[in-house]
Amino acid sequence: MSMTSKSQQDVRLTRTSHVGAAASRPSDGAIDFVRNVAANPVAPSPARPLGYVFPTNQMKAVYSTMVGFDTLRIRKYRVGSVIADFEMIFAYSIKQQNLIEKSDFMSSSLSASINLETSGVVRLIMPSQNPVCNYDKPNLTCTVREDLRSTPVWQLKRAGTVLEIFNGTQADVTDITMGTKVSLKRISALWAGEYTCIYRQEGNFTKINHTASAVMNVSLLPNIDITLTPPFPRCSKDLEFVTIKVKCEIESNNESYNVVWKGKHLSSLFPFLTDDAYMADVVASCNNSYDKPIVMCTFRNKCKEERTALTAVHLIYANDHFCPADGHWKDTKAGFEAVLKCQTGERKRKCSADGTWEKESSTCVKQQVHDVLQEAEIIDIGLGSLDDNSAKVFSLLQNVTSDSATINTSPDINTTVSVFSILTQKIQSIDDKLTVDNFLESSSNILDSSLKESWTKQPDVGNLSLAERYLDSLEQLIHKTNLCHARKQENLDAAISNCRQSSECSATVLNNSVVLVGQDPGDVKTAGFRELGQYLPQENETFINSVIVSVTTENQLASVEVRIKFALIKHRPRNVEIKCVAWDNNTRSWSSKGCEWDPSDKGLASCICRHLSSFAVLMSKAPMDIPGLRELTLVGLSVSVSSLILTLAIELAVWSSVVRTDQSFIRHTAHVNICLCLLVADSCFLAALNPIYQNEEMWCRIFVLLKHFSYLAVFFWMFSLSSMLLLNNVFVFHALSRKTYLRLSMVLGYACPSLIVVITFLYYNNGAEGDYYSSDTCWLRYAGLLKGSIHTFVVPVGAIALFNTFSMVVVIIKLLDNSATTNRYNEKEKKAAVSVVRSVILLTPIFGVTWIFGFAVMLVDLTSGPIAFVVHYAFDLLNTFQGFYILLTTCLADKQIREVLLNQIRRNEAASVTDSTTK
């Protein structure tokens, strides 16, 4: 058996001599024999560098000692160098170990290294049938005559690209005795090309490639797309037949097909061929009593294998409902779906049963995005290594997603997520740094905020939403990724912590700190995702108010504690509940099971969870509701308003009888004005609870102004009452007249509150919602300690309450001083002063204690627990029933008023009896 050995000699010399010591290999005198890839015949007079003498005779002297040596000749020199191609021919088979030994000797003699490529040593056995058929499972076998002590390599060259063949879903590479075999389990156009089997041997300074190559063609069956023009032919009343163009399209390839057309229930069929498709004109009857027409085209390849595509012709008869043409959409029969093809995907639009168009849906994907998906689908078929193929896919994906305009539609996002899902199932690990960066960057790119609409418009695929598929895929891929040198991305941050020597490890992702406590967790991988929370399914009453943090561990843990300090995206308003939640794959929802929230951190949400998952903070869209509080408020205010009206009626009825002294005038004037102001405030509260006014910004602002003024006026009238009482008792010789008192009281009771309200209104952005008041409560706004408009009410009220307490102490001391009291007052004045003191003593707790609880309501958050509910119920009971308490304490509990009322009732009864007797 003959064998041809082809070599090329690369001599880079700075001197003409090529002799060198065998033990010395200087770089300036190296001679490289490399693989000869030229296939052209050798020139008869090869050009050689000036002054250079190739050691042909020396090489012949060495190789001619091998059995079967025939010839050695120079084929050519490389242009611009002293590289020479040479060829050796042996008459019959030689021992490859002998060839290596001779080549090593030559290399040592010439101070060079030699690379050889042989043919004839390896035999490649191809399938008996070429091309192979579409449904075949061909075997390719490579054999050798002697044990070459090396691992064979299979390569496939197609479209100018050389790919190594590995075990995969479509190929099995197995070793056999004195050889190797490739078994193809599924044939496609990807497996057509030139196959090469390579055995590589190495000596001390010699490398030999033993190769054998052959071409395998594939006879394919095409994917057929059959369409009608028009898609739904119309039969009008005056038509007996309609003509339809049928097109059968296939993707371009080099295969020659025999196409057969058939039809059922057609009047005629005329096939013809165009440049880009197989066509047919068919004629169908408009008689709706006939069976439905059917058209089919069958493609037959060289192997006599067939594939058929068929379509039914849905005619629109004269009395049928249909959707009329609308732009690109043609007439469509009711109950059917119109389809428009795009480059990759299709657009669909349903025509409802009553003949109206429904909303369009689309699966059209940009070509570059679709190309990435196709590459991802074949990374594990066996063409190329899995690591190299996955690196290529991530590189393509990074390039595609770097421009958000390329993935700005729902189908584009869906396809990109599908790439991640496919890679999750196929990839075992991601270790290359560039591949890791491409993976993380592309994962971050599709979370860009500009793509929100593309995420939310995408319907669920199967049982999982788009965001769920993304999260599930990313969790698994990150778990397989070497994150040691991972770069932080804009919307995705991933970190790794080696916790083999510690039971506690920490990480920070997207400004959220994570601490994991567990026994020997190994490598702990933490990832943070921006924007993703708003795309995952959640209840309408809540929303995700943090990034999503995913935590995985290398080792399975019997128990684990994960502590996360979330930075909230939006500040948590008062009384709004937040929950620490984890994603539950079983229920496809957020679950607070196993997670706790610590409300003590301000601006952060501290969560403790006792399992691994993807975590987030869930916040309510509305404040917490207190059960029964609205009903209690309605009842209390109704009772209060009725009581205040009754109190005013009683004051008017007994005024002339009880107002006999200056002290009583002061007291009852203050009572009437307090009741009037409180009546206005309670009425506004009642009105604000009415659904008609709740959503009206103008009415809410008016109610806040009236309540602000009225409640301040109540306290300022109490201030007026106590200050006048103090003045009359301390400065006994400077008593004020009723007219003077009335003027001063009007200034204190109404002018001061008005001034405070006006200044507050103007200061807080002219009473703007969110600054001056809250639309949720139609009341002044609390924004923190000494922050917010509520303090323009709390501070004056607190000051007045303290002054009233001081005034009462002074007046009581004076009244208890019998000598001073006797000199100043007669008996009536003294009783009147006592009644005033009693009123102030009773009214101050009624209003003061109420607003102490009101201030506590501002400070205590409903999320604090049962104590917060107790405070709210106490404030509501005291505040809403104030009118009733005033009726009891200042009217019905006053002995003088009771006596006057009873006397008036008796006189009225006596007058009624007299009138009856007279009649």
PDB file of N, CA and C in Angstrom, residues 198-228:
ATOM      1  N   ILE A 198      -9.075  12.401  12.094  1.00  0.00           N
ATOM      2  CA  ILE A 198      -7.682  12.770  12.349  1.00  0.00           C
ATOM      3  C   ILE A 198      -7.147  12.008  13.557  1.00  0.00           C
ATOM      4  N   TYR A 199      -5.963  11.374  13.365  1.00  0.00           N
ATOM      5  CA  TYR A 199      -5.188  10.821  14.472  1.00  0.00           C
ATOM      6  C   TYR A 199      -3.919  11.658  14.594  1.00  0.00           C
ATOM      7  N   ARG A 200      -3.628  12.142  15.778  1.00  0.00           N
ATOM      8  CA  ARG A 200      -2.459  12.988  15.975  1.00  0.00           C
ATOM      9  C   ARG A 200      -1.408  12.240  16.809  1.00  0.00           C
ATOM     10  N   GLN A 201      -0.161  12.258  16.293  1.00  0.00           N
ATOM     11  CA  GLN A 201       0.962  11.662  17.006  1.00  0.00           C
ATOM     12  C   GLN A 201       2.036  12.713  17.205  1.00  0.00           C
ATOM     13  N   GLU A 202       2.798  12.559  18.278  1.00  0.00           N
ATOM     14  CA  GLU A 202       3.875  13.504  18.569  1.00  0.00           C
ATOM     15  C   GLU A 202       5.116  12.751  19.009  1.00  0.00           C
ATOM     16  N   GLY A 203       6.256  13.200  18.451  1.00  0.00           N
ATOM     17  CA  GLY A 203       7.547  12.747  18.929  1.00  0.00           C
ATOM     18  C   GLY A 203       8.171  13.834  19.775  1.00  0.00           C
ATOM     19  N   ASN A 204       9.502  13.790  19.885  1.00  0.00           N
ATOM     20  CA  ASN A 204      10.186  14.829  20.657  1.00  0.00           C
ATOM     21  C   ASN A 204      10.064  16.186  19.975  1.00  0.00           C
ATOM     22  N   PHE A 205      10.298  16.198  18.644  1.00  0.00           N
ATOM     23  CA  PHE A 205      10.235  17.452  17.885  1.00  0.00           C
ATOM     24  C   PHE A 205       9.361  17.312  16.649  1.00  0.00           C
ATOM     25  N   THR A 206       8.537  16.263  16.643  1.00  0.00           N
ATOM     26  CA  THR A 206       7.755  15.957  15.446  1.00  0.00           C
ATOM     27  C   THR A 206       6.281  15.831  15.794  1.00  0.00           C
ATOM     28  N   LYS A 207       5.440  16.377  14.910  1.00  0.00           N
ATOM     29  CA  LYS A 207       3.988  16.207  15.014  1.00  0.00           C
ATOM     30  C   LYS A 207       3.482  15.663  13.696  1.00  0.00           C
ATOM     31  N   ILE A 208       2.669  14.596  13.790  1.00  0.00           N
ATOM     32  CA  ILE A 208       2.120  13.970  12.583  1.00  0.00           C
ATOM     33  C   ILE A 208       0.606  13.908  12.707  1.00  0.00           C
ATOM     34  N   ASN A 209      -0.085  14.375  11.678  1.00  0.00           N
ATOM     35  CA  ASN A 209      -1.540  14.248  11.573  1.00  0.00           C
ATOM     36  C   ASN A 209      -1.854  13.206  10.512  1.00  0.00           C
ATOM     37  N   HIS A 210      -2.511  12.114  10.926  1.00  0.00           N
ATOM     38  CA  HIS A 210      -2.962  11.095   9.986  1.00  0.00           C
ATOM     39  C   HIS A 210      -4.425  11.381   9.693  1.00  0.00           C
ATOM     40  N   THR A 211      -4.752  11.722   8.474  1.00  0.00           N
ATOM     41  CA  THR A 211      -6.110  12.159   8.147  1.00  0.00           C
ATOM     42  C   THR A 211      -6.706  11.358   7.009  1.00  0.00           C
ATOM     43  N   ALA A 212      -8.042  11.359   7.019  1.00  0.00           N
ATOM     44  CA  ALA A 212      -8.802  10.826   5.890  1.00  0.00           C
ATOM     45  C   ALA A 212     -10.066  11.646   5.776  1.00  0.00           C
ATOM     46  N   SER A 213     -10.441  12.026   4.569  1.00  0.00           N
ATOM     47  CA  SER A 213     -11.595  12.903   4.363  1.00  0.00           C
ATOM     48  C   SER A 213     -12.497  12.364   3.281  1.00  0.00           C
ATOM     49  N   ALA A 214     -13.782  12.697   3.407  1.00  0.00           N
ATOM     50  CA  ALA A 214     -14.767  12.345   2.384  1.00  0.00           C
ATOM     51  C   ALA A 214     -15.979  13.250   2.561  1.00  0.00           C
ATOM     52  N   VAL A 215     -16.721  13.421   1.489  1.00  0.00           N
ATOM     53  CA  VAL A 215     -17.886  14.308   1.488  1.00  0.00           C
ATOM     54  C   VAL A 215     -19.158  13.467   1.607  1.00  0.00           C
ATOM     55  N   MET A 216     -20.071  13.918   2.463  1.00  0.00           N
ATOM     56  CA  MET A 216     -21.390  13.289   2.579  1.00  0.00           C
ATOM     57  C   MET A 216     -22.458  14.333   2.280  1.00  0.00           C
ATOM     58  N   ASN A 217     -23.291  14.031   1.304  1.00  0.00           N
ATOM     59  CA  ASN A 217     -24.421  14.900   0.983  1.00  0.00           C
ATOM     60  C   ASN A 217     -25.685  14.355   1.627  1.00  0.00           C
ATOM     61  N   VAL A 218     -26.652  15.244   1.794  1.00  0.00           N
ATOM     62  CA  VAL A 218     -27.905  14.869   2.453  1.00  0.00           C
ATOM     63  C   VAL A 218     -29.065  15.228   1.546  1.00  0.00           C
ATOM     64  N   SER A 219     -29.940  14.258   1.337  1.00  0.00           N
ATOM     65  CA  SER A 219     -31.157  14.498   0.567  1.00  0.00           C
ATOM     66  C   SER A 219     -32.276  14.841   1.541  1.00  0.00           C
ATOM     67  N   LEU A 220     -32.660  16.102   1.550  1.00  0.00           N
ATOM     68  CA  LEU A 220     -33.573  16.601   2.579  1.00  0.00           C
ATOM     69  C   LEU A 220     -35.017  16.587   2.125  1.00  0.00           C
ATOM     70  N   LEU A 221     -35.896  16.600   3.102  1.00  0.00           N
ATOM     71  CA  LEU A 221     -37.310  16.885   2.864  1.00  0.00           C
ATOM     72  C   LEU A 221     -37.604  18.272   3.416  1.00  0.00           C
ATOM     73  N   PRO A 222     -38.263  19.110   2.650  1.00  0.00           N
ATOM     74  CA  PRO A 222     -38.414  20.508   3.061  1.00  0.00           C
ATOM     75  C   PRO A 222     -39.575  20.705   4.033  1.00  0.00           C
ATOM     76  N   ASN A 223     -39.508  21.806   4.760  1.00  0.00           N
ATOM     77  CA  ASN A 223     -40.670  22.299   5.504  1.00  0.00           C
ATOM     78  C   ASN A 223     -41.497  23.143   4.549  1.00  0.00           C
ATOM     79  N   ILE A 224     -42.751  22.793   4.380  1.00  0.00           N
ATOM     80  CA  ILE A 224     -43.601  23.392   3.342  1.00  0.00           C
ATOM     81  C   ILE A 224     -44.588  24.356   3.988  1.00  0.00           C
ATOM     82  N   ASP A 225     -44.670  25.536   3.429  1.00  0.00           N
ATOM     83  CA  ASP A 225     -45.642  26.532   3.866  1.00  0.00           C
ATOM     84  C   ASP A 225     -46.639  26.742   2.727  1.00  0.00           C
ATOM     85  N   ILE A 226     -47.871  26.326   2.940  1.00  0.00           N
ATOM     86  CA  ILE A 226     -48.885  26.412   1.887  1.00  0.00           C
ATOM     87  C   ILE A 226     -49.872  27.526   2.221  1.00  0.00           C
ATOM     88  N   THR A 227     -50.107  28.411   1.266  1.00  0.00           N
ATOM     89  CA  THR A 227     -50.997  29.555   1.475  1.00  0.00           C
ATOM     90  C   THR A 227     -51.916  29.732   0.276  1.00  0.00           C
ATOM     91  N   LEU A 228     -53.054  30.425   0.535  1.00  0.00           N
ATOM     92  CA  LEU A 228     -54.041  30.707  -0.500  1.00  0.00           C
ATOM     93  C   LEU A 228     -54.143  32.210  -0.724  1.00  0.00           C
TER      94      LEU A 228
END
